[in-house]
Coordinates of C-alpha atoms in Angstrom, one line a residue:
M23 CA 0.0 0.0 0.0
I24 CA 2.8 2.4 0.9
E25 CA 4.6 1.6 -2.4
Y26 CA 1.4 2.2 -4.3
A27 CA 0.8 5.5 -2.5
N28 CA 4.3 6.7 -3.1
N29 CA 4.1 5.8 -6.8
S30 CA 0.7 7.4 -7.2
Y31 CA 0.3 10.3 -4.8
V32 CA 3.7 11.4 -3.5
D33 CA 4.4 15.1 -3.4
S34 CA 7.8 16.1 -2.1
K35 CA 6.6 19.5 -0.9
R36 CA 3.4 18.3 0.8
I37 CA 3.0 14.5 1.2
E38 CA 5.2 11.6 2.1
F39 CA 4.2 8.0 2.9
E40 CA 6.3 5.9 5.3
V41 CA 6.0 2.7 7.3
L42 CA 6.0 2.8 11.1
N43 CA 5.2 0.1 13.6
M44 CA 2.9 2.1 16.0
E45 CA 3.6 -0.4 18.7
T46 CA 7.3 0.2 18.7
T47 CA 9.0 0.8 22.1
N48 CA 11.8 2.8 20.3
L49 CA 9.9 5.6 18.5
P50 CA 12.3 7.4 16.0
K51 CA 13.1 10.9 17.2
K52 CA 12.2 12.4 13.8
Y53 CA 8.5 11.6 14.6
V54 CA 8.3 13.0 18.1
S55 CA 6.1 16.1 18.4
E56 CA 5.9 16.5 14.6
F57 CA 2.2 16.2 13.8
D58 CA -0.8 18.4 14.3
H59 CA -3.4 15.8 13.5
L60 CA -3.6 12.1 13.5
F61 CA -6.3 9.9 11.9
S62 CA -6.8 6.1 12.0
F63 CA -9.7 4.2 10.7
H64 CA -10.3 0.4 11.2
A65 CA -6.7 -0.2 12.2
V66 CA -5.8 0.3 15.9
H67 CA -7.7 -2.8 17.1
W68 CA -5.1 -4.9 15.3
C69 CA -2.5 -3.8 17.8
K70 CA -1.6 -6.3 20.4
D71 CA -0.2 -3.6 22.8
I72 CA -2.8 -1.0 22.3
R73 CA -1.5 1.1 25.2
Q74 CA 1.9 1.4 23.5
A75 CA 0.2 2.3 20.3
F76 CA -1.7 5.2 21.9
Q77 CA 1.4 6.3 23.8
N78 CA 3.3 6.6 20.5
M79 CA 0.3 8.5 19.0
Y80 CA 0.5 10.9 22.0
D81 CA 4.3 11.3 21.5
I82 CA 4.2 12.1 17.8
L83 CA 1.5 14.8 18.2
R84 CA 2.5 18.4 18.9
P85 CA 1.1 20.1 22.1
G86 CA -2.5 20.8 21.4
G87 CA -2.5 18.2 18.5
T88 CA -5.7 16.2 17.9
M89 CA -6.5 12.6 16.9
L90 CA -9.6 11.1 15.4
I91 CA -9.7 7.3 15.7
A92 CA -12.3 4.7 14.7
L93 CA -11.5 1.2 15.9
L94 CA -13.4 -2.1 16.0
K95 CA -15.1 -3.0 19.2
S96 CA -16.7 -6.2 18.1
Y97 CA -17.5 -8.0 14.8
D98 CA -20.0 -10.8 15.5
T99 CA -19.8 -12.4 12.1
L100 CA -16.0 -12.8 12.3
E101 CA -16.3 -14.2 15.9
V102 CA -18.8 -16.8 14.8
C103 CA -16.8 -17.8 11.8
C104 CA -13.6 -18.1 13.9
Q105 CA -15.4 -20.2 16.5
F106 CA -16.2 -22.6 13.7
L107 CA -12.6 -22.6 12.5
K108 CA -11.4 -23.3 16.1
Q109 CA -13.6 -26.4 16.3
D110 CA -12.8 -27.8 12.9
I111 CA -9.9 -30.3 13.0
R112 CA -8.5 -28.9 9.8
T113 CA -8.1 -25.4 11.1
A114 CA -8.0 -25.7 14.9
P115 CA -4.1 -25.8 15.1
Y116 CA -3.9 -22.5 13.3
M117 CA -6.5 -20.8 15.5
R118 CA -5.4 -22.0 18.9
Y119 CA -3.2 -19.0 19.6
N120 CA -4.7 -16.6 17.1
R121 CA -6.4 -13.8 19.0
A122 CA -5.5 -11.1 16.4
Y123 CA -9.0 -11.1 15.0
L124 CA -10.5 -9.8 18.2
S125 CA -10.5 -6.2 19.3
P126 CA -9.0 -5.6 22.8
F127 CA -12.4 -4.2 23.7
H128 CA -14.3 -7.2 22.3
S129 CA -15.6 -8.5 25.6
S130 CA -15.9 -5.2 27.4
T131 CA -19.3 -4.1 28.8
R132 CA -18.0 -0.5 29.2
P133 CA -15.7 0.0 26.2
C134 CA -16.0 3.8 26.0
E135 CA -15.2 4.2 29.7
E136 CA -12.2 1.9 29.4
L137 CA -10.9 3.6 26.3
K138 CA -11.3 7.1 27.9
E139 CA -9.5 5.9 31.0
L140 CA -6.6 4.6 29.0
L141 CA -6.3 7.8 27.0
N142 CA -6.6 10.0 30.0
D143 CA -4.0 8.0 31.8
I144 CA -1.6 8.6 28.9
G145 CA -2.3 12.3 28.9
F146 CA -5.0 12.9 26.3
T147 CA -8.1 15.1 26.9
V148 CA -11.0 13.1 25.4
H149 CA -13.5 15.4 23.8
H150 CA -15.7 12.7 22.3
C151 CA -16.0 9.0 22.6
D152 CA -18.9 6.7 21.7
H153 CA -19.7 3.4 20.1
Q154 CA -21.9 2.9 17.1
E155 CA -23.6 -0.1 15.6
M156 CA -22.8 -0.3 12.0
T157 CA -24.9 -2.4 9.5
L158 CA -23.7 -3.4 6.1
T159 CA -25.5 -5.0 3.2
V160 CA -23.2 -7.6 1.8
K161 CA -24.0 -8.4 -1.9
D162 CA -20.5 -9.6 -2.8
V163 CA -20.6 -12.7 -0.6
E164 CA -17.6 -14.3 -2.3
G165 CA -15.5 -11.1 -1.8
A166 CA -16.5 -10.9 1.8
L167 CA -15.6 -14.6 2.3
S168 CA -12.2 -14.2 0.6
S169 CA -11.4 -11.2 2.9
L170 CA -12.4 -13.2 6.1
I171 CA -10.5 -16.3 5.0
S172 CA -7.4 -14.3 4.2
L173 CA -7.7 -12.5 7.5
V174 CA -8.0 -15.5 9.8
L175 CA -6.3 -18.3 7.8
N176 CA -3.3 -16.5 6.4
K177 CA -1.0 -19.4 7.2
I178 CA -3.0 -22.0 5.4
S179 CA -2.2 -23.0 1.9
C180 CA -4.4 -22.0 -1.1
D181 CA -5.5 -25.5 -1.7
E182 CA -6.6 -26.0 1.9
K183 CA -8.4 -22.7 1.8
E184 CA -10.4 -23.8 -1.3
E185 CA -11.4 -27.0 0.5
L186 CA -12.7 -24.9 3.5
K187 CA -14.5 -22.3 1.3
E188 CA -17.9 -24.0 1.1
D189 CA -18.1 -24.9 4.8
F190 CA -17.0 -21.4 5.7
K191 CA -19.5 -19.8 3.4
H192 CA -22.3 -21.8 5.0
V193 CA -21.3 -20.7 8.5
Y194 CA -20.9 -17.1 7.4
E195 CA -24.4 -17.0 5.8
E196 CA -26.0 -18.6 8.8
A197 CA -24.3 -16.1 11.1
R198 CA -26.0 -13.2 9.4
V199 CA -29.6 -12.2 8.6
K200 CA -30.7 -13.1 5.1
Y201 CA -33.6 -11.7 3.1
R202 CA -34.8 -11.2 -0.4
G203 CA -33.8 -7.8 -1.7
D204 CA -37.1 -6.5 -2.9
D205 CA -36.0 -3.0 -2.1
P206 CA -34.4 -1.6 -5.3
R207 CA -31.5 -0.4 -3.2
F208 CA -30.5 -4.0 -2.6
C209 CA -30.9 -5.2 -6.2
I210 CA -27.9 -6.3 -8.2
N211 CA -27.7 -5.2 -11.9
G212 CA -31.3 -4.1 -11.7
E213 CA -32.5 -7.5 -10.8
R214 CA -34.8 -8.0 -7.8
N215 CA -35.1 -10.9 -5.4
Q216 CA -31.4 -11.3 -5.0
M217 CA -30.2 -12.8 -1.7
T218 CA -28.6 -10.1 0.5
I219 CA -26.7 -10.7 3.8
I220 CA -26.9 -8.2 6.6
D221 CA -23.5 -7.9 8.3
S222 CA -22.9 -5.8 11.4
H223 CA -20.1 -4.6 13.7
T224 CA -19.6 -2.1 16.5
L225 CA -17.1 0.8 16.2
L226 CA -15.5 2.9 18.9
I227 CA -15.0 6.5 17.8
V228 CA -12.9 8.8 19.8
Y229 CA -11.7 12.4 19.3
A230 CA -8.9 13.4 21.7
Q231 CA -6.3 16.1 22.2
K232 CA -2.7 16.3 23.5
S233 CA -2.3 18.7 26.4
M234 CA -1.0 22.2 25.6
S235 CA 1.0 22.0 28.9
E236 CA 3.5 19.8 27.0
L237 CA 4.8 23.1 25.6
Y238 CA 6.3 24.1 28.9
K239 CA 8.0 20.8 29.9

């Protein structure tokens, strides 16, 4: 993605694209207090050490700098599919220690409070934090399945993935609500009565700011 961005959109005066592990414990000095705004969408929940990630975000912001973050709280369909994979003898060995598909707030009953407490402890002032239920209409079932399989079975060979595809598809479809798309918004190529799957997940959205007092330290 970075290579594509640099080839397509780089502007030496305005825009540069670089790779940085946001969980690093050795943040390069060139990034410290260098950014006014930070944005991250559907990414932070992949971090295993989310506190370190947010600490680095705090450190790269200038005093008074802001961040807008949207991260996954829960994804029911993915969880159901992964439970299936953990119970299948063909895939269980790959799933035993794989918790990467779960958000650190997946099981929380008070995710906003926990996220705000974490950010406040680091030094952020949280101006807004809430969670939102998001509903998607999935027409491209094959595409969605390919994404899920690639996500949770990235160590399995292509041949084995193909063998699992039909079973996985059945579990995926059963996990979601299905209905006939009589509403023209849910038609494919103008044809009615196409099967549509309703997929849902919960997002945590937070807007926070680094203290201005950092200027005087």
